[in-house]
Coordinates of C-alpha atoms in Angstrom, one line a residue:
M140 CA -36.7 -102.3 5.4
L141 CA -35.3 -99.1 6.7
P142 CA -32.2 -98.8 8.9
A143 CA -33.0 -97.6 12.5
K144 CA -33.3 -93.6 13.1
M145 CA -30.1 -92.1 14.8
S146 CA -29.5 -89.4 17.0
N147 CA -26.5 -87.1 17.5
F148 CA -24.7 -87.7 20.8
T149 CA -22.3 -84.8 22.3
A150 CA -21.0 -84.9 25.7
V151 CA -18.3 -82.9 27.7
V152 CA -16.6 -84.6 30.7
L153 CA -14.0 -83.1 33.0
D154 CA -10.6 -84.9 32.4
T155 CA -10.5 -86.2 35.9
N156 CA -13.8 -88.0 35.1
L157 CA -13.1 -89.2 31.7
D158 CA -11.9 -92.8 32.4
T159 CA -15.1 -93.4 34.7
A160 CA -17.6 -91.7 32.2
L161 CA -16.3 -93.6 29.1
R162 CA -16.7 -97.0 31.2
L163 CA -20.3 -95.9 32.2
I164 CA -21.0 -95.1 28.7
A165 CA -19.4 -98.3 27.4
S166 CA -21.6 -100.5 30.0
T167 CA -24.7 -99.3 28.1
E168 CA -23.5 -100.5 24.7
L169 CA -25.5 -98.0 22.9
I170 CA -23.0 -95.2 21.9
H171 CA -21.1 -95.6 18.3
F172 CA -18.3 -92.8 18.9
S173 CA -17.2 -90.7 15.7
D174 CA -14.0 -88.6 15.2
V175 CA -14.7 -85.0 16.1
K176 CA -11.7 -84.1 13.8
E177 CA -13.8 -84.7 11.0
S178 CA -16.5 -82.3 11.9
K179 CA -17.6 -79.2 10.1
K180 CA -18.4 -77.5 13.0
K181 CA -16.0 -74.6 13.7
H182 CA -15.8 -74.8 17.4
L183 CA -15.3 -78.4 17.3
K184 CA -12.6 -78.0 14.5
A185 CA -10.8 -75.7 16.8
L186 CA -10.5 -78.4 19.6
K187 CA -7.1 -80.0 20.3
P188 CA -7.0 -83.4 19.0
V189 CA -6.3 -86.3 21.5
E190 CA -3.0 -88.2 20.7
P191 CA -2.6 -91.8 21.6
S192 CA -1.3 -92.4 25.0
E193 CA 1.6 -94.6 26.0
R194 CA -0.9 -97.0 27.5
Y195 CA -2.1 -97.3 24.0
Y196 CA 1.1 -98.3 22.5
Y197 CA 1.9 -100.5 25.7
L198 CA -1.5 -102.1 25.4
S199 CA -1.3 -102.6 21.5
N200 CA 1.9 -104.5 21.7
L201 CA 0.9 -106.7 24.7
L202 CA -2.4 -107.5 22.9
T203 CA -0.6 -108.6 19.6
R204 CA 1.8 -110.9 21.7
I205 CA -1.3 -112.7 23.4
S206 CA -3.3 -113.1 20.1
T207 CA 0.0 -114.2 18.1
L208 CA 0.4 -117.1 20.8
I209 CA -3.0 -118.0 20.7
S210 CA -2.7 -118.4 16.9
D211 CA 0.6 -120.2 17.2
M212 CA -0.8 -122.6 19.8
K213 CA -4.0 -123.2 18.0
V214 CA -5.9 -122.5 21.2
Y215 CA -9.7 -123.2 20.5
R216 CA -11.7 -120.2 20.5
G217 CA -14.9 -121.9 20.5
G218 CA -17.6 -123.2 23.1
K219 CA -17.5 -121.8 26.4
I220 CA -15.5 -121.7 29.6
K221 CA -17.1 -123.0 32.9
N222 CA -15.1 -120.8 35.0
K223 CA -14.2 -117.5 33.6
L224 CA -11.0 -115.5 34.4
E225 CA -11.3 -113.2 37.1
V226 CA -10.4 -109.8 36.4
P227 CA -10.1 -106.4 38.6
P228 CA -13.1 -103.8 37.7
V229 CA -10.5 -101.4 36.5
P230 CA -7.1 -102.9 36.1
D231 CA -4.2 -100.8 36.5
Q232 CA -0.5 -101.1 35.1
T233 CA 0.6 -103.6 37.9
Y234 CA -2.1 -106.1 36.6
F235 CA -1.0 -105.8 33.1
E236 CA 2.8 -106.3 34.3
S237 CA 1.6 -109.5 36.0
V238 CA -0.2 -110.6 32.9
E239 CA 3.2 -109.8 31.0
K240 CA 5.2 -111.7 33.1
H241 CA 2.8 -115.0 33.1
L242 CA 2.8 -114.4 29.4
K243 CA 6.4 -114.6 28.9
N244 CA 6.4 -117.9 31.1
I245 CA 4.1 -119.6 28.7
E246 CA 5.9 -118.0 25.5
D247 CA 8.9 -119.8 27.0
D248 CA 7.5 -123.0 27.5
F249 CA 5.7 -123.2 23.9
Q250 CA 9.1 -122.4 22.7
D251 CA 10.7 -125.5 24.2
L252 CA 7.9 -127.7 23.1
T253 CA 8.3 -126.0 19.4
Q254 CA 12.0 -127.0 19.7
E255 CA 11.3 -130.2 20.8
L256 CA 8.8 -130.9 18.0
E257 CA 11.5 -129.7 15.4
T258 CA 14.2 -132.1 16.9
A259 CA 11.8 -134.9 16.5
E260 CA 10.8 -134.1 12.9
T261 CA 14.6 -133.5 11.9
A262 CA 15.6 -136.8 13.5
G263 CA 12.6 -138.7 11.9
E264 CA 11.0 -140.0 15.2
K265 CA 7.3 -140.4 14.4
K266 CA 6.4 -141.4 18.0
A267 CA 8.2 -138.6 19.7
K268 CA 6.8 -136.1 17.1
K269 CA 3.1 -137.5 17.9
A270 CA 3.8 -137.4 21.6
T271 CA 5.0 -133.8 21.6
K272 CA 2.0 -132.4 19.2
K273 CA -0.2 -134.1 22.0
K274 CA 1.9 -132.1 24.8
I275 CA 1.7 -128.7 22.8
E276 CA -2.4 -129.6 22.4
A277 CA -2.8 -130.3 26.0
Y278 CA -0.7 -127.3 27.1
A279 CA -2.8 -125.2 24.9
N280 CA -6.0 -126.3 26.4
E281 CA -4.6 -126.0 29.8
K282 CA -3.5 -122.2 29.3
R283 CA -6.9 -121.6 27.2
R284 CA -8.8 -119.8 29.9
E285 CA -5.9 -117.7 30.9
L286 CA -4.9 -116.4 27.3
L287 CA -8.4 -115.9 26.2
G288 CA -9.3 -114.0 29.4
W289 CA -6.1 -112.0 28.9
E290 CA -6.8 -111.2 25.4
E291 CA -10.2 -110.0 26.3
I292 CA -9.5 -107.9 29.2
V293 CA -6.3 -106.2 27.2
K294 CA -8.6 -105.5 24.1
R295 CA -11.3 -104.3 26.3
E296 CA -8.7 -101.6 27.8
H297 CA -7.0 -100.7 24.3
D298 CA -10.5 -100.1 22.8
L299 CA -11.1 -97.4 25.6
E300 CA -7.9 -95.8 25.0
E301 CA -8.2 -96.0 21.2
T302 CA -11.5 -94.4 21.6
K303 CA -10.1 -91.3 23.5
T304 CA -8.4 -90.6 20.3
L305 CA -11.7 -89.9 18.6
F306 CA -12.2 -87.1 21.3
G307 CA -11.3 -83.4 21.3
K308 CA -9.8 -81.5 24.0
T309 CA -9.6 -78.4 25.8
H310 CA -7.5 -77.3 28.8
R311 CA -9.9 -79.4 31.5
T312 CA -12.4 -81.0 29.3
Y313 CA -12.9 -83.8 26.8
I314 CA -15.5 -83.3 23.9
M315 CA -17.1 -86.7 22.9
Y316 CA -19.3 -87.1 19.7
G317 CA -21.1 -89.9 18.6
W318 CA -24.5 -91.6 17.7
I319 CA -27.4 -93.4 19.4
P320 CA -30.6 -95.2 18.0
S321 CA -33.4 -92.8 18.4
K322 CA -35.5 -95.5 20.2
K323 CA -32.7 -95.9 22.7
V324 CA -32.4 -92.3 23.8
K325 CA -34.5 -92.5 26.9
Q326 CA -32.8 -95.6 28.1
F327 CA -29.4 -94.4 27.7
T328 CA -30.1 -91.2 29.5
K329 CA -31.9 -92.9 32.4
T330 CA -28.9 -95.2 32.8
I331 CA -26.7 -92.1 33.2
D332 CA -28.8 -90.4 35.4
Q333 CA -28.9 -93.3 37.7
H334 CA -25.4 -93.7 38.4
N335 CA -24.3 -89.8 38.4
S336 CA -26.3 -86.9 36.6
D337 CA -23.3 -84.7 37.2
L338 CA -20.6 -86.8 35.8
I339 CA -21.1 -86.0 32.3
A340 CA -22.6 -83.3 30.4
I341 CA -25.0 -84.6 27.3
E342 CA -26.8 -83.4 24.4
I343 CA -28.6 -85.4 22.2
H344 CA -30.7 -84.4 18.8
K345 CA -32.4 -86.3 16.4
H346 CA -30.6 -86.3 13.0
I347 CA -32.2 -84.8 10.2
D348 CA -30.6 -84.8 6.4
H349 CA -30.1 -81.9 4.6
P350 CA -29.5 -82.2 0.8
T351 CA -27.0 -79.7 -0.7
H352 CA -28.9 -79.0 -3.9
G353 CA -32.6 -79.2 -3.4
H354 CA -32.7 -83.0 -4.3
Y355 CA -31.1 -86.4 -3.4
P356 CA -29.2 -87.9 -4.7
A357 CA -27.2 -86.3 -7.3
D358 CA -27.7 -88.4 -10.3
T359 CA -30.2 -91.1 -11.4
G360 CA -28.0 -94.0 -10.0
P361 CA -28.2 -95.3 -6.3
L362 CA -28.1 -93.4 -3.2
E363 CA -24.6 -92.3 -2.5
G364 CA -25.0 -90.6 0.8
A365 CA -23.3 -87.4 0.0
V366 CA -24.7 -84.6 1.9
E367 CA -23.4 -81.1 3.6
S368 CA -24.3 -80.8 7.3
E369 CA -22.9 -79.4 10.1
E370 CA -22.2 -83.1 11.4
P371 CA -18.8 -85.0 11.7
T372 CA -19.7 -87.8 9.6
A373 CA -23.1 -89.4 8.2
P374 CA -24.9 -91.5 11.1
P375 CA -23.8 -95.2 11.2
T376 CA -26.4 -97.8 10.0
Q377 CA -28.0 -100.2 12.5
Q378 CA -30.1 -102.7 10.4
K379 CA -33.3 -104.1 11.7
N380 CA -33.5 -107.7 10.5
S381 CA -34.9 -110.8 12.1
R382 CA -32.5 -113.5 13.3
W383 CA -33.0 -115.7 10.5
A384 CA -32.2 -113.0 8.2
R385 CA -28.9 -112.2 9.7
S386 CA -27.2 -114.6 6.9
A387 CA -28.8 -112.9 4.0
E388 CA -27.6 -109.8 5.7
K389 CA -23.9 -110.9 5.6
L390 CA -24.5 -111.5 2.0
T391 CA -25.5 -107.8 1.4
N392 CA -23.1 -106.4 3.6
A393 CA -20.4 -108.1 1.6
F394 CA -21.3 -106.1 -1.4
G395 CA -21.6 -102.9 1.1
N396 CA -23.1 -101.6 4.2
P397 CA -26.4 -99.7 3.6
S398 CA -26.3 -95.9 4.2
H399 CA -28.9 -94.6 6.7
R400 CA -30.6 -92.9 3.7
E401 CA -31.2 -96.3 1.6
I402 CA -33.6 -99.4 2.0
D403 CA -31.9 -102.1 3.5
P404 CA -32.0 -104.9 0.6
T405 CA -31.7 -107.8 3.0
W406 CA -35.4 -108.8 2.6
F407 CA -34.9 -108.4 -1.4
M408 CA -32.0 -111.0 -1.0
M409 CA -33.9 -113.1 1.6
L410 CA -36.7 -113.5 -0.7
G411 CA -35.0 -113.5 -4.2
F412 CA -32.3 -115.7 -3.4
P413 CA -34.1 -119.2 -2.6
I414 CA -36.5 -118.8 -5.5
I415 CA -33.6 -118.3 -8.1
F416 CA -31.2 -120.9 -6.3
G417 CA -34.2 -123.4 -6.1
L418 CA -34.9 -122.9 -9.9
M419 CA -31.2 -123.8 -10.7
F420 CA -30.7 -126.7 -8.3
G421 CA -34.0 -128.0 -7.9
D422 CA -33.7 -131.7 -6.8
I423 CA -35.4 -133.4 -3.9
G424 CA -32.4 -135.5 -3.0
H425 CA -29.8 -133.0 -3.2
G426 CA -32.0 -130.6 -1.5
I427 CA -32.4 -132.8 1.6
L428 CA -28.5 -133.4 1.8
L429 CA -27.9 -129.8 1.7
F430 CA -30.3 -129.3 4.6
F431 CA -28.8 -132.1 6.4
F432 CA -25.3 -130.4 6.2
A433 CA -26.7 -127.0 6.9
L434 CA -28.5 -128.3 10.1
L435 CA -24.9 -129.7 11.2
G436 CA -23.5 -126.4 10.7
F437 CA -26.1 -124.6 12.4
I438 CA -25.8 -126.8 15.5
A439 CA -21.9 -126.2 15.4
K440 CA -22.7 -122.2 15.2
R441 CA -24.9 -122.7 18.1
R442 CA -22.1 -124.4 19.9
K443 CA -19.5 -121.9 18.8
V444 CA -17.3 -124.5 17.2
D445 CA -14.2 -123.3 15.4
A446 CA -13.7 -125.5 12.2
G447 CA -11.2 -123.6 10.2
E448 CA -11.6 -120.6 8.1
M449 CA -13.4 -122.1 4.9
V450 CA -15.8 -124.3 7.2
N451 CA -16.7 -121.5 9.3
Y452 CA -17.9 -119.6 6.3
F453 CA -20.6 -122.5 5.7
I454 CA -21.2 -122.8 9.6
Q455 CA -21.9 -118.9 9.9
G456 CA -24.2 -118.9 6.8
S457 CA -26.0 -122.3 7.9
G458 CA -29.4 -120.8 8.8
F459 CA -29.5 -119.2 5.1
I460 CA -28.4 -122.3 3.6
M461 CA -31.0 -124.1 5.6
V462 CA -33.7 -121.9 3.8
I463 CA -32.0 -122.3 0.2
A464 CA -32.0 -126.1 0.7
I465 CA -35.7 -126.0 1.4
A466 CA -36.3 -124.0 -1.9
S467 CA -34.2 -126.8 -3.6
V468 CA -36.5 -129.5 -2.2
F469 CA -39.6 -127.7 -3.3
F470 CA -38.6 -126.9 -6.7
G471 CA -37.2 -130.7 -7.0
I472 CA -40.9 -131.7 -6.2
L473 CA -42.1 -129.6 -9.2
Y474 CA -39.4 -130.9 -11.3
G475 CA -40.2 -134.6 -10.3
E476 CA -36.2 -135.1 -9.7
F477 CA -34.5 -137.1 -6.6
L478 CA -30.7 -137.2 -7.1
G479 CA -31.0 -136.9 -10.9
I480 CA -33.9 -139.5 -11.3
D481 CA -37.1 -139.1 -12.6
I482 CA -39.5 -140.1 -10.1
T483 CA -42.7 -139.0 -12.0
G484 CA -43.5 -142.7 -12.7
L485 CA -42.6 -144.1 -9.2
Q486 CA -45.1 -146.7 -8.1
I487 CA -45.8 -147.9 -4.6
N488 CA -48.3 -151.1 -4.4
G489 CA -49.6 -150.1 -8.0
V490 CA -50.2 -146.5 -7.2
L491 CA -48.2 -143.7 -9.1
V492 CA -47.3 -141.7 -6.0
Y493 CA -45.9 -138.6 -7.8
Q494 CA -49.0 -138.3 -10.1
Q495 CA -51.5 -138.6 -7.3
L496 CA -49.2 -135.5 -5.9
K497 CA -49.8 -133.9 -9.6
Y498 CA -53.6 -133.8 -9.3
S499 CA -53.6 -133.0 -5.6
P500 CA -54.7 -129.5 -4.4
F501 CA -51.1 -128.9 -4.2
G502 CA -50.2 -129.8 -7.7
E503 CA -53.1 -128.1 -9.1
T504 CA -52.1 -124.8 -7.3
M505 CA -48.4 -125.0 -8.6
K506 CA -49.9 -125.6 -12.1
N507 CA -52.1 -122.5 -11.8
L508 CA -49.2 -120.7 -10.7
L509 CA -47.3 -121.6 -13.8
L510 CA -50.2 -120.6 -15.7
G511 CA -50.6 -117.3 -14.0
L512 CA -47.0 -116.2 -14.7
F513 CA -47.5 -116.8 -18.4
R514 CA -50.6 -115.0 -18.6
F515 CA -48.9 -112.2 -16.2
F516 CA -46.7 -111.6 -19.3
D517 CA -49.2 -112.2 -22.0
F518 CA -47.2 -114.7 -23.5
E519 CA -49.5 -115.9 -26.2
G520 CA -47.6 -118.8 -27.6
G521 CA -47.1 -120.3 -24.0
I522 CA -50.6 -119.5 -22.8
N523 CA -52.0 -121.3 -26.2
W524 CA -49.8 -124.2 -25.4
F525 CA -51.3 -124.6 -21.8
I526 CA -54.9 -123.6 -22.3
D527 CA -55.7 -124.6 -26.2
P528 CA -58.1 -127.8 -26.1
H529 CA -56.2 -128.9 -29.2
S530 CA -52.7 -128.4 -28.0
P531 CA -51.2 -131.9 -26.6
F532 CA -49.4 -129.4 -23.9
N533 CA -53.0 -129.2 -22.3
A534 CA -53.5 -132.8 -21.9
W535 CA -50.1 -132.9 -19.9
I536 CA -50.7 -129.9 -17.7
L537 CA -54.5 -129.8 -17.0
D538 CA -56.1 -133.1 -17.9
P539 CA -55.6 -135.7 -15.2
A540 CA -57.6 -138.3 -17.4
H541 CA -54.8 -139.0 -19.5
G542 CA -52.5 -140.1 -16.7
H543 CA -49.2 -138.9 -18.2
T544 CA -46.2 -139.4 -15.8
T545 CA -45.0 -135.9 -16.3
P546 CA -43.9 -133.4 -13.5
I547 CA -45.8 -130.8 -12.3
W548 CA -43.8 -128.2 -13.7
F549 CA -41.0 -128.9 -16.2
S550 CA -37.1 -129.0 -16.0
A551 CA -34.6 -128.8 -18.6
F552 CA -35.0 -132.4 -19.4
E553 CA -38.4 -133.3 -18.5
M554 CA -41.4 -133.0 -20.7
P555 CA -44.2 -135.1 -22.1
E556 CA -42.7 -137.2 -24.7
H557 CA -46.0 -136.7 -26.8
L558 CA -45.2 -133.1 -27.3
P559 CA -43.6 -132.4 -30.6
P560 CA -40.2 -130.2 -30.3
T561 CA -41.7 -128.0 -33.0
I562 CA -44.4 -126.9 -30.8
A563 CA -42.5 -126.3 -27.5
S564 CA -39.5 -127.9 -25.7
P565 CA -38.6 -128.1 -21.9
T566 CA -35.4 -125.9 -22.7
W567 CA -37.3 -123.3 -24.6
L568 CA -39.8 -123.1 -21.8
L569 CA -37.4 -122.9 -19.0
F570 CA -35.6 -120.2 -20.8
V571 CA -38.8 -118.3 -21.4
M572 CA -39.6 -118.6 -17.7
S573 CA -36.1 -117.4 -16.8
I574 CA -36.3 -114.3 -18.8
M575 CA -39.9 -113.7 -17.1
I576 CA -38.3 -113.9 -13.6
G577 CA -35.6 -111.8 -14.8
F578 CA -38.2 -108.8 -15.9
I579 CA -39.7 -109.2 -12.3
H580 CA -36.3 -109.1 -10.4
L581 CA -35.2 -106.2 -12.3
S582 CA -38.5 -104.4 -12.1
I583 CA -38.4 -104.7 -8.1
A584 CA -34.9 -103.5 -8.1
I585 CA -35.4 -100.2 -10.3
G586 CA -38.8 -99.7 -8.3
I587 CA -36.8 -99.7 -5.1
D588 CA -34.7 -96.8 -6.7
A589 CA -37.7 -95.1 -7.4
I590 CA -38.8 -95.4 -3.9
N591 CA -35.5 -94.1 -2.4
K592 CA -35.7 -91.2 -4.6
I593 CA -39.5 -90.3 -3.9
R594 CA -38.9 -90.7 0.0
H595 CA -36.2 -87.8 -0.3
R596 CA -38.6 -85.9 -2.7
D597 CA -36.1 -86.1 -5.4
W598 CA -39.2 -85.9 -7.9
K599 CA -37.2 -84.9 -11.2
H600 CA -34.4 -87.7 -10.8
A601 CA -37.3 -90.0 -10.0
I602 CA -39.3 -89.4 -13.1
F603 CA -36.6 -89.2 -15.6
G604 CA -34.6 -92.1 -13.8
P605 CA -36.3 -95.1 -12.6
I606 CA -39.7 -94.5 -13.4
I607 CA -39.5 -94.0 -16.9
W608 CA -36.9 -96.8 -17.3
L609 CA -39.6 -99.1 -15.7
L610 CA -42.2 -98.0 -18.5
F611 CA -39.6 -98.9 -21.2
L612 CA -38.4 -102.2 -19.6
W613 CA -42.0 -103.4 -19.6
G614 CA -42.7 -102.0 -23.1
L615 CA -39.8 -104.1 -24.2
A616 CA -41.3 -107.3 -22.2
Y617 CA -44.8 -106.8 -23.7
M618 CA -43.1 -106.7 -27.5
I619 CA -41.0 -109.6 -26.9
F620 CA -43.9 -111.8 -25.4
N621 CA -46.4 -110.8 -27.8
Y622 CA -44.4 -110.5 -31.1
G623 CA -41.3 -112.4 -30.5
I624 CA -37.7 -111.7 -30.9
N625 CA -37.8 -110.6 -34.4
F626 CA -38.1 -106.8 -34.0
M627 CA -38.5 -106.4 -37.9
S628 CA -42.0 -107.7 -37.5
W629 CA -43.1 -105.7 -34.6
P630 CA -46.1 -103.4 -35.5
I631 CA -45.0 -99.7 -35.9
V632 CA -47.9 -98.5 -33.4
D633 CA -46.9 -100.6 -30.6
M634 CA -43.3 -100.0 -31.2
V635 CA -44.0 -96.1 -30.6
L636 CA -46.1 -96.4 -27.9
F637 CA -44.3 -99.2 -25.8
L638 CA -40.6 -98.6 -26.7
I639 CA -39.9 -95.4 -29.0
L640 CA -41.8 -92.9 -26.8
P641 CA -40.7 -94.0 -23.2
A642 CA -36.9 -94.1 -24.9
V643 CA -37.5 -90.4 -26.2
V644 CA -38.8 -89.1 -22.7
M645 CA -35.7 -91.0 -21.1
F646 CA -33.3 -89.1 -23.5
V647 CA -34.6 -85.8 -23.2
G648 CA -35.5 -86.0 -19.6
G649 CA -32.0 -87.1 -18.9
I650 CA -30.4 -84.2 -21.2
V651 CA -32.5 -81.8 -19.4
V652 CA -31.6 -83.1 -15.9
F653 CA -27.9 -84.0 -16.3
G654 CA -26.6 -82.1 -19.5
M655 CA -26.3 -83.2 -22.9
M656 CA -23.3 -85.6 -22.9
E657 CA -24.2 -87.2 -19.3
G658 CA -27.8 -87.3 -20.0
F659 CA -27.4 -89.1 -23.5
M660 CA -24.7 -91.9 -22.0
E661 CA -27.2 -92.6 -19.2
G662 CA -29.9 -93.1 -21.8
I663 CA -27.7 -95.6 -23.8
E664 CA -26.6 -97.1 -20.9
K665 CA -30.5 -98.1 -19.6
L666 CA -31.3 -99.1 -23.1
I667 CA -28.4 -101.4 -23.2
E668 CA -28.9 -102.7 -19.6
S669 CA -32.6 -103.6 -20.2
I670 CA -31.5 -106.2 -22.9
S671 CA -28.2 -107.4 -21.5
N672 CA -29.2 -107.7 -17.8
T673 CA -32.5 -109.5 -18.6
I674 CA -30.7 -111.9 -20.7
S675 CA -28.3 -112.5 -18.0
Y676 CA -31.0 -114.4 -16.0
S677 CA -30.9 -117.3 -18.9
R678 CA -28.3 -118.5 -16.4
I679 CA -31.0 -120.1 -14.4
L680 CA -31.6 -122.5 -17.5
A681 CA -27.9 -122.9 -17.8
L682 CA -27.3 -124.0 -14.4
N683 CA -30.5 -126.1 -14.2
M684 CA -29.4 -128.1 -17.3
A685 CA -25.9 -128.4 -15.7
H686 CA -27.2 -129.4 -12.4
A687 CA -29.7 -132.2 -14.0
G688 CA -27.0 -132.8 -16.7
F689 CA -24.3 -133.6 -14.3
A690 CA -26.7 -136.1 -12.1
K691 CA -28.1 -138.0 -14.9
T692 CA -24.5 -138.6 -16.5
F693 CA -23.3 -140.5 -13.4
L694 CA -26.3 -142.6 -13.6
F695 CA -25.4 -143.2 -17.2
I696 CA -21.8 -144.2 -16.3
G697 CA -23.3 -146.5 -13.4
G698 CA -25.0 -148.6 -16.4
V699 CA -28.8 -146.9 -16.4
A700 CA -30.7 -144.0 -17.7
A701 CA -32.7 -142.0 -15.2
A702 CA -35.8 -142.9 -16.8
E703 CA -35.3 -146.6 -16.7
I704 CA -34.2 -146.9 -13.3
N705 CA -37.6 -147.2 -11.6
G706 CA -38.4 -150.3 -13.9
I707 CA -35.1 -151.8 -13.0
L708 CA -35.3 -151.4 -9.4
A709 CA -38.6 -153.0 -9.5
Q710 CA -37.5 -156.2 -11.3
L711 CA -34.1 -156.4 -9.7
G712 CA -32.8 -160.1 -8.9
A713 CA -30.0 -161.6 -7.0
E714 CA -28.0 -161.7 -10.2
G715 CA -28.1 -158.0 -10.5
L716 CA -26.5 -157.3 -7.0
M717 CA -23.4 -156.3 -8.6
F718 CA -25.1 -154.1 -10.8
L719 CA -26.9 -152.4 -8.0
V720 CA -23.8 -151.7 -6.2
S721 CA -22.3 -150.2 -9.0
L722 CA -25.2 -148.1 -9.6
I723 CA -25.3 -147.0 -6.0
G724 CA -21.4 -146.2 -5.9
M725 CA -21.8 -143.7 -9.0
L726 CA -24.9 -142.2 -7.5
L727 CA -22.9 -141.5 -4.3
L728 CA -20.0 -140.0 -6.1
G729 CA -22.5 -138.1 -8.6
T730 CA -24.2 -136.6 -5.5
V731 CA -21.0 -135.5 -3.9
F732 CA -19.7 -133.9 -7.1
V733 CA -23.1 -132.2 -7.6
L734 CA -23.3 -130.9 -3.9
L735 CA -19.9 -129.5 -4.0
M736 CA -19.4 -128.1 -7.6
E737 CA -22.9 -127.5 -9.1
G738 CA -24.1 -126.2 -5.6
L739 CA -21.3 -123.7 -5.4
L740 CA -21.6 -122.5 -9.0
S741 CA -25.5 -122.3 -8.3
F742 CA -24.9 -120.2 -5.4
I743 CA -22.3 -118.1 -6.8
H744 CA -24.5 -117.1 -10.1
T745 CA -27.4 -116.5 -7.7
L746 CA -25.5 -114.2 -5.7
R747 CA -24.3 -112.5 -9.2
L748 CA -27.6 -112.0 -10.1
H749 CA -28.4 -110.1 -7.2
W750 CA -25.1 -108.2 -6.6
V751 CA -24.6 -107.1 -10.4
E752 CA -28.0 -107.1 -11.9
A753 CA -30.0 -106.1 -9.3
Y754 CA -28.2 -104.3 -6.5
L755 CA -26.4 -102.0 -9.0
K756 CA -29.7 -100.4 -9.9
F757 CA -30.6 -99.1 -6.5
Y758 CA -28.2 -100.0 -4.1
A759 CA -25.0 -97.9 -3.2
G760 CA -23.8 -99.9 0.0
T761 CA -21.7 -96.8 1.1
G762 CA -22.7 -96.9 4.6
Y763 CA -20.8 -98.1 7.8
E764 CA -21.7 -100.4 10.6
Y765 CA -23.3 -99.2 13.9
K766 CA -20.6 -100.4 16.3
P767 CA -21.4 -99.3 19.9
L768 CA -18.5 -99.3 22.2
S769 CA -18.7 -102.2 24.9
L770 CA -17.0 -104.3 27.6
P771 CA -17.3 -107.7 26.2
D772 CA -17.3 -110.6 28.9
Q773 CA -17.3 -114.0 27.1
W774 CA -14.1 -115.2 28.7
T775 CA -13.8 -112.7 31.9
T776 CA -15.9 -112.1 34.8
T777 CA -15.7 -108.7 36.7
I778 CA -17.8 -106.2 38.4
L779 CA -18.0 -102.5 36.5
A780 CA -16.9 -99.6 38.5
T781 CA -20.0 -97.6 39.7
P782 CA -19.1 -93.7 39.5
T783 CA -19.0 -92.1 42.8
K784 CA -20.8 -88.5 43.2

């Protein structure tokens, strides 16, 4: 949950040893360098900055030429190369001049092929055009090893030159400043000592935050990472998430990288996203198909397939999509839907298969979980619908003797037909459950904000910020679920105890802590957000209705209602073959539409509930990524130079 702790790295190197020392440090892949010019230390500010060298500009130009040619020739960047390009341990200017010479030959050859293609297109010669395209493709594949290898070695040397511009300089020495994970300090110093203990003088100190005004942060909102210290910059953030959580981590980082001071909310995204997405997109068939395509994407990711920018987003996030697809299948089972078809009455050899599942230990557990959710919120109306022996709803969810072909839970369209709409409706119940989930989701977000502040001993802002807000939020939940939404009928005593008193403390505390105007506006904002953000979770109902509605619409267009399909398929004869073909065609069309459009909509709205409704309560995302200097060797093979004593 918390980013890795970082330590300061400071080193002094003689100018004659700079290149060797820098390559040695890069070989460890542990040091993230920072710009000493940003330092608040006087002795570092007095250092002469290192200007970009002529070699830096030369390599920049060469790298641009190589990357542009790779892009123009559409060289395949995925997969692997059997024989990596051999490069010298420390390439000199002569090597790069040789690269430039060969690069010029490839550029000329490609230009000739491009002109040949343009001539064929102008003349309208389709065969010649197709043949030239194949020539270009073959030539790109032939030169793939050299181009990708050159790009890697040039970028490697370019990055080393660029890193030097972060250093400070005296007459004979260079001063480096950076960060290293505290757990890796011993490993790093051991590596340096093994090669040459006299090559570089190093100091490493564990980073300690020093708040400016005796509290942290300076407001009741998310952590902003603003501190006064003697260090050049705040530490970078190294997130500690499992391999399966990396896709969720990318969603979090798209909002902003966590700072080193705040809880990394990737786990919050990993747990909450599948549940909310599954509630919106619950369908067994659609979930299985989504999982299948995500599995193909995952295989492509392992094989490093490059399928274009748009498809690559799906491929890179395939692991997380597999997780939300499983959630879609799970909630599809609770809803009793398969490709929009109601399967609660499905029979095999005279046995109601789904109903057997409904009254199995799994079904009973899920029904009790639903009951527990309503009991947790003390929603009297909902509890009575479930447990009142005189309620027809009780027979649906608890009594297997009636044998009603109804789902384990309820979706926007599926509900016992004997349950009068005046008592309840599936739409109303799903709306209520959506609001309940909203209260829980927001409470976790506000609770994380409180934990962040308490961790930094910012008691004043924790108490009059998120803690009192949580009391008000749950007071509001209690009043709504016990007395309904007509606030004019709420008991005065309960209103004072659960709403007015927390609100007064929130306003008074905010005014004392932040001042009159700012404290008052903070209180107003929290009161409004308590209602507006919670209601925003009703999009769970809206997306569920849209998902199921679109799927069922295509069935109607195919000539059958979803509830009738089981009986029709059971009695279908030879004369109904054309009808079956038409039905299957519309089912396929509807499935593709739902997967592409409704799947994307559910994903976007689930992401919005996390980014806008939840993350803004506790997460600033003002950090920056830990990127240690390294010498990549994906396309090249070389032996690192060993420093001499």
